[in-house]
Amino acid sequence: MQKKLDDGHPIQKVELHKPKGAIGYVMKISLEPGQAKLYVKLQLGSGKIIGRSFHYSNRND
């Protein structure tokens, strides 16, 4: 993950539903050509990075 961030991989700021109004960050990472992207959602809190969601993306964006 750190390498992707260091390389300037796009990251999207999103509003979380839980806790309502908190900010999260989403990355969609290509692992292999022709395969679904890996969806990663993170939240910053209490001086830590919190992993919120990790799964294959079901969207083609």
PDB file of N, CA and C in Angstrom, residues 5-52:
ATOM      1  N   LEU A   5       1.024   4.506  -2.686  1.00  0.00           N
ATOM      2  CA  LEU A   5       0.889   5.908  -2.301  1.00  0.00           C
ATOM      3  C   LEU A   5       2.131   6.702  -2.702  1.00  0.00           C
ATOM      4  N   ASP A   6       3.301   6.141  -2.451  1.00  0.00           N
ATOM      5  CA  ASP A   6       4.553   6.809  -2.813  1.00  0.00           C
ATOM      6  C   ASP A   6       4.663   7.016  -4.317  1.00  0.00           C
ATOM      7  N   ASP A   7       4.126   6.068  -5.106  1.00  0.00           N
ATOM      8  CA  ASP A   7       4.173   6.164  -6.566  1.00  0.00           C
ATOM      9  C   ASP A   7       3.110   7.107  -7.131  1.00  0.00           C
ATOM     10  N   GLY A   8       2.272   7.674  -6.259  1.00  0.00           N
ATOM     11  CA  GLY A   8       1.248   8.614  -6.716  1.00  0.00           C
ATOM     12  C   GLY A   8      -0.020   7.966  -7.236  1.00  0.00           C
ATOM     13  N   HIS A   9      -0.289   6.722  -6.823  1.00  0.00           N
ATOM     14  CA  HIS A   9      -1.525   6.050  -7.242  1.00  0.00           C
ATOM     15  C   HIS A   9      -2.718   6.912  -6.829  1.00  0.00           C
ATOM     16  N   PRO A  10      -3.729   7.030  -7.691  1.00  0.00           N
ATOM     17  CA  PRO A  10      -4.898   7.861  -7.348  1.00  0.00           C
ATOM     18  C   PRO A  10      -5.601   7.382  -6.082  1.00  0.00           C
ATOM     19  N   ILE A  11      -6.022   8.327  -5.285  1.00  0.00           N
ATOM     20  CA  ILE A  11      -6.770   8.046  -4.064  1.00  0.00           C
ATOM     21  C   ILE A  11      -7.944   9.017  -4.016  1.00  0.00           C
ATOM     22  N   GLN A  12      -9.093   8.509  -3.627  1.00  0.00           N
ATOM     23  CA  GLN A  12     -10.316   9.302  -3.617  1.00  0.00           C
ATOM     24  C   GLN A  12     -10.773   9.517  -2.180  1.00  0.00           C
ATOM     25  N   LYS A  13     -11.107  10.742  -1.843  1.00  0.00           N
ATOM     26  CA  LYS A  13     -11.635  11.082  -0.528  1.00  0.00           C
ATOM     27  C   LYS A  13     -13.145  10.817  -0.541  1.00  0.00           C
ATOM     28  N   VAL A  14     -13.661  10.115   0.485  1.00  0.00           N
ATOM     29  CA  VAL A  14     -15.082   9.788   0.551  1.00  0.00           C
ATOM     30  C   VAL A  14     -15.616  10.064   1.954  1.00  0.00           C
ATOM     31  N   GLU A  15     -16.904  10.333   2.034  1.00  0.00           N
ATOM     32  CA  GLU A  15     -17.552  10.498   3.337  1.00  0.00           C
ATOM     33  C   GLU A  15     -18.064   9.139   3.794  1.00  0.00           C
ATOM     34  N   LEU A  16     -17.731   8.767   5.007  1.00  0.00           N
ATOM     35  CA  LEU A  16     -18.142   7.477   5.557  1.00  0.00           C
ATOM     36  C   LEU A  16     -19.554   7.557   6.140  1.00  0.00           C
ATOM     37  N   HIS A  17     -20.229   6.421   6.155  1.00  0.00           N
ATOM     38  CA  HIS A  17     -21.552   6.322   6.780  1.00  0.00           C
ATOM     39  C   HIS A  17     -21.418   6.023   8.270  1.00  0.00           C
ATOM     40  N   LYS A  18     -20.349   5.293   8.629  1.00  0.00           N
ATOM     41  CA  LYS A  18     -20.095   4.957  10.037  1.00  0.00           C
ATOM     42  C   LYS A  18     -18.637   5.221  10.335  1.00  0.00           C
ATOM     43  N   PRO A  19     -18.277   6.108  11.209  1.00  0.00           N
ATOM     44  CA  PRO A  19     -19.167   7.077  11.835  1.00  0.00           C
ATOM     45  C   PRO A  19     -19.605   8.129  10.820  1.00  0.00           C
ATOM     46  N   LYS A  20     -20.841   8.508  10.921  1.00  0.00           N
ATOM     47  CA  LYS A  20     -21.453   9.444   9.969  1.00  0.00           C
ATOM     48  C   LYS A  20     -20.637  10.729   9.881  1.00  0.00           C
ATOM     49  N   GLY A  21     -20.311  11.092   8.642  1.00  0.00           N
ATOM     50  CA  GLY A  21     -19.593  12.330   8.388  1.00  0.00           C
ATOM     51  C   GLY A  21     -18.082  12.230   8.458  1.00  0.00           C
ATOM     52  N   ALA A  22     -17.552  11.107   8.919  1.00  0.00           N
ATOM     53  CA  ALA A  22     -16.097  10.935   8.961  1.00  0.00           C
ATOM     54  C   ALA A  22     -15.565  10.799   7.534  1.00  0.00           C
ATOM     55  N   ILE A  23     -14.283  11.043   7.363  1.00  0.00           N
ATOM     56  CA  ILE A  23     -13.667  10.985   6.047  1.00  0.00           C
ATOM     57  C   ILE A  23     -12.850   9.703   5.909  1.00  0.00           C
ATOM     58  N   GLY A  24     -12.986   9.079   4.750  1.00  0.00           N
ATOM     59  CA  GLY A  24     -12.204   7.895   4.415  1.00  0.00           C
ATOM     60  C   GLY A  24     -11.501   8.117   3.093  1.00  0.00           C
ATOM     61  N   TYR A  25     -10.656   7.185   2.714  1.00  0.00           N
ATOM     62  CA  TYR A  25      -9.896   7.275   1.479  1.00  0.00           C
ATOM     63  C   TYR A  25      -9.956   5.940   0.763  1.00  0.00           C
ATOM     64  N   VAL A  26     -10.229   5.986  -0.553  1.00  0.00           N
ATOM     65  CA  VAL A  26     -10.421   4.776  -1.349  1.00  0.00           C
ATOM     66  C   VAL A  26      -9.374   4.709  -2.457  1.00  0.00           C
ATOM     67  N   MET A  27      -8.826   3.521  -2.626  1.00  0.00           N
ATOM     68  CA  MET A  27      -7.945   3.233  -3.759  1.00  0.00           C
ATOM     69  C   MET A  27      -8.486   1.999  -4.464  1.00  0.00           C
ATOM     70  N   LYS A  28      -8.409   1.997  -5.796  1.00  0.00           N
ATOM     71  CA  LYS A  28      -8.762   0.831  -6.598  1.00  0.00           C
ATOM     72  C   LYS A  28      -7.502   0.441  -7.350  1.00  0.00           C
ATOM     73  N   ILE A  29      -6.961  -0.719  -7.006  1.00  0.00           N
ATOM     74  CA  ILE A  29      -5.640  -1.126  -7.467  1.00  0.00           C
ATOM     75  C   ILE A  29      -5.745  -2.296  -8.438  1.00  0.00           C
ATOM     76  N   SER A  30      -5.158  -2.129  -9.617  1.00  0.00           N
ATOM     77  CA  SER A  30      -5.088  -3.223 -10.590  1.00  0.00           C
ATOM     78  C   SER A  30      -4.039  -4.216 -10.137  1.00  0.00           C
ATOM     79  N   LEU A  31      -4.425  -5.479 -10.031  1.00  0.00           N
ATOM     80  CA  LEU A  31      -3.487  -6.524  -9.642  1.00  0.00           C
ATOM     81  C   LEU A  31      -2.944  -7.251 -10.860  1.00  0.00           C
ATOM     82  N   GLU A  32      -3.836  -7.616 -11.772  1.00  0.00           N
ATOM     83  CA  GLU A  32      -3.454  -8.297 -13.009  1.00  0.00           C
ATOM     84  C   GLU A  32      -4.384  -7.855 -14.125  1.00  0.00           C
ATOM     85  N   PRO A  33      -3.874  -7.760 -15.351  1.00  0.00           N
ATOM     86  CA  PRO A  33      -4.735  -7.374 -16.474  1.00  0.00           C
ATOM     87  C   PRO A  33      -5.927  -8.324 -16.613  1.00  0.00           C
ATOM     88  N   GLY A  34      -7.090  -7.775 -16.869  1.00  0.00           N
ATOM     89  CA  GLY A  34      -8.285  -8.588 -17.059  1.00  0.00           C
ATOM     90  C   GLY A  34      -8.961  -9.037 -15.778  1.00  0.00           C
ATOM     91  N   GLN A  35      -8.389  -8.724 -14.629  1.00  0.00           N
ATOM     92  CA  GLN A  35      -8.964  -9.116 -13.341  1.00  0.00           C
ATOM     93  C   GLN A  35      -9.622  -7.910 -12.666  1.00  0.00           C
ATOM     94  N   ALA A  36     -10.546  -8.171 -11.764  1.00  0.00           N
ATOM     95  CA  ALA A  36     -11.177  -7.095 -11.001  1.00  0.00           C
ATOM     96  C   ALA A  36     -10.124  -6.372 -10.177  1.00  0.00           C
ATOM     97  N   LYS A  37     -10.340  -5.069  -9.973  1.00  0.00           N
ATOM     98  CA  LYS A  37      -9.415  -4.286  -9.160  1.00  0.00           C
ATOM     99  C   LYS A  37      -9.639  -4.574  -7.683  1.00  0.00           C
ATOM    100  N   LEU A  38      -8.610  -4.368  -6.896  1.00  0.00           N
ATOM    101  CA  LEU A  38      -8.703  -4.490  -5.449  1.00  0.00           C
ATOM    102  C   LEU A  38      -9.184  -3.157  -4.893  1.00  0.00           C
ATOM    103  N   TYR A  39     -10.304  -3.165  -4.168  1.00  0.00           N
ATOM    104  CA  TYR A  39     -10.895  -1.977  -3.556  1.00  0.00           C
ATOM    105  C   TYR A  39     -10.394  -1.901  -2.119  1.00  0.00           C
ATOM    106  N   VAL A  40      -9.777  -0.774  -1.756  1.00  0.00           N
ATOM    107  CA  VAL A  40      -9.231  -0.588  -0.417  1.00  0.00           C
ATOM    108  C   VAL A  40      -9.761   0.726   0.142  1.00  0.00           C
ATOM    109  N   LYS A  41     -10.407   0.664   1.312  1.00  0.00           N
ATOM    110  CA  LYS A  41     -10.887   1.882   1.974  1.00  0.00           C
ATOM    111  C   LYS A  41     -10.192   2.001   3.320  1.00  0.00           C
ATOM    112  N   LEU A  42      -9.618   3.185   3.582  1.00  0.00           N
ATOM    113  CA  LEU A  42      -8.887   3.455   4.803  1.00  0.00           C
ATOM    114  C   LEU A  42      -9.487   4.653   5.517  1.00  0.00           C
ATOM    115  N   GLN A  43      -9.235   4.730   6.811  1.00  0.00           N
ATOM    116  CA  GLN A  43      -9.656   5.870   7.610  1.00  0.00           C
ATOM    117  C   GLN A  43      -8.478   6.256   8.502  1.00  0.00           C
ATOM    118  N   LEU A  44      -8.269   7.542   8.697  1.00  0.00           N
ATOM    119  CA  LEU A  44      -7.243   8.023   9.607  1.00  0.00           C
ATOM    120  C   LEU A  44      -7.914   8.329  10.934  1.00  0.00           C
ATOM    121  N   GLY A  45      -7.311   7.859  12.029  1.00  0.00           N
ATOM    122  CA  GLY A  45      -7.900   8.118  13.331  1.00  0.00           C
ATOM    123  C   GLY A  45      -6.967   7.777  14.461  1.00  0.00           C
ATOM    124  N   SER A  46      -6.930   8.627  15.470  1.00  0.00           N
ATOM    125  CA  SER A  46      -6.109   8.405  16.672  1.00  0.00           C
ATOM    126  C   SER A  46      -4.649   8.129  16.330  1.00  0.00           C
ATOM    127  N   GLY A  47      -4.144   8.832  15.304  1.00  0.00           N
ATOM    128  CA  GLY A  47      -2.753   8.662  14.911  1.00  0.00           C
ATOM    129  C   GLY A  47      -2.459   7.354  14.210  1.00  0.00           C
ATOM    130  N   LYS A  48      -3.497   6.652  13.752  1.00  0.00           N
ATOM    131  CA  LYS A  48      -3.330   5.347  13.097  1.00  0.00           C
ATOM    132  C   LYS A  48      -4.084   5.327  11.774  1.00  0.00           C
ATOM    133  N   ILE A  49      -3.661   4.440  10.891  1.00  0.00           N
ATOM    134  CA  ILE A  49      -4.408   4.165   9.670  1.00  0.00           C
ATOM    135  C   ILE A  49      -5.258   2.940   9.939  1.00  0.00           C
ATOM    136  N   ILE A  50      -6.557   3.070   9.729  1.00  0.00           N
ATOM    137  CA  ILE A  50      -7.505   1.991  10.014  1.00  0.00           C
ATOM    138  C   ILE A  50      -8.011   1.422   8.689  1.00  0.00           C
ATOM    139  N   GLY A  51      -7.801   0.133   8.462  1.00  0.00           N
ATOM    140  CA  GLY A  51      -8.333  -0.525   7.273  1.00  0.00           C
ATOM    141  C   GLY A  51      -9.823  -0.759   7.451  1.00  0.00           C
ATOM    142  N   ARG A  52     -10.632  -0.193   6.560  1.00  0.00           N
ATOM    143  CA  ARG A  52     -12.086  -0.305   6.678  1.00  0.00           C
ATOM    144  C   ARG A  52     -12.681  -1.363   5.762  1.00  0.00           C
TER     145      ARG A  52
END
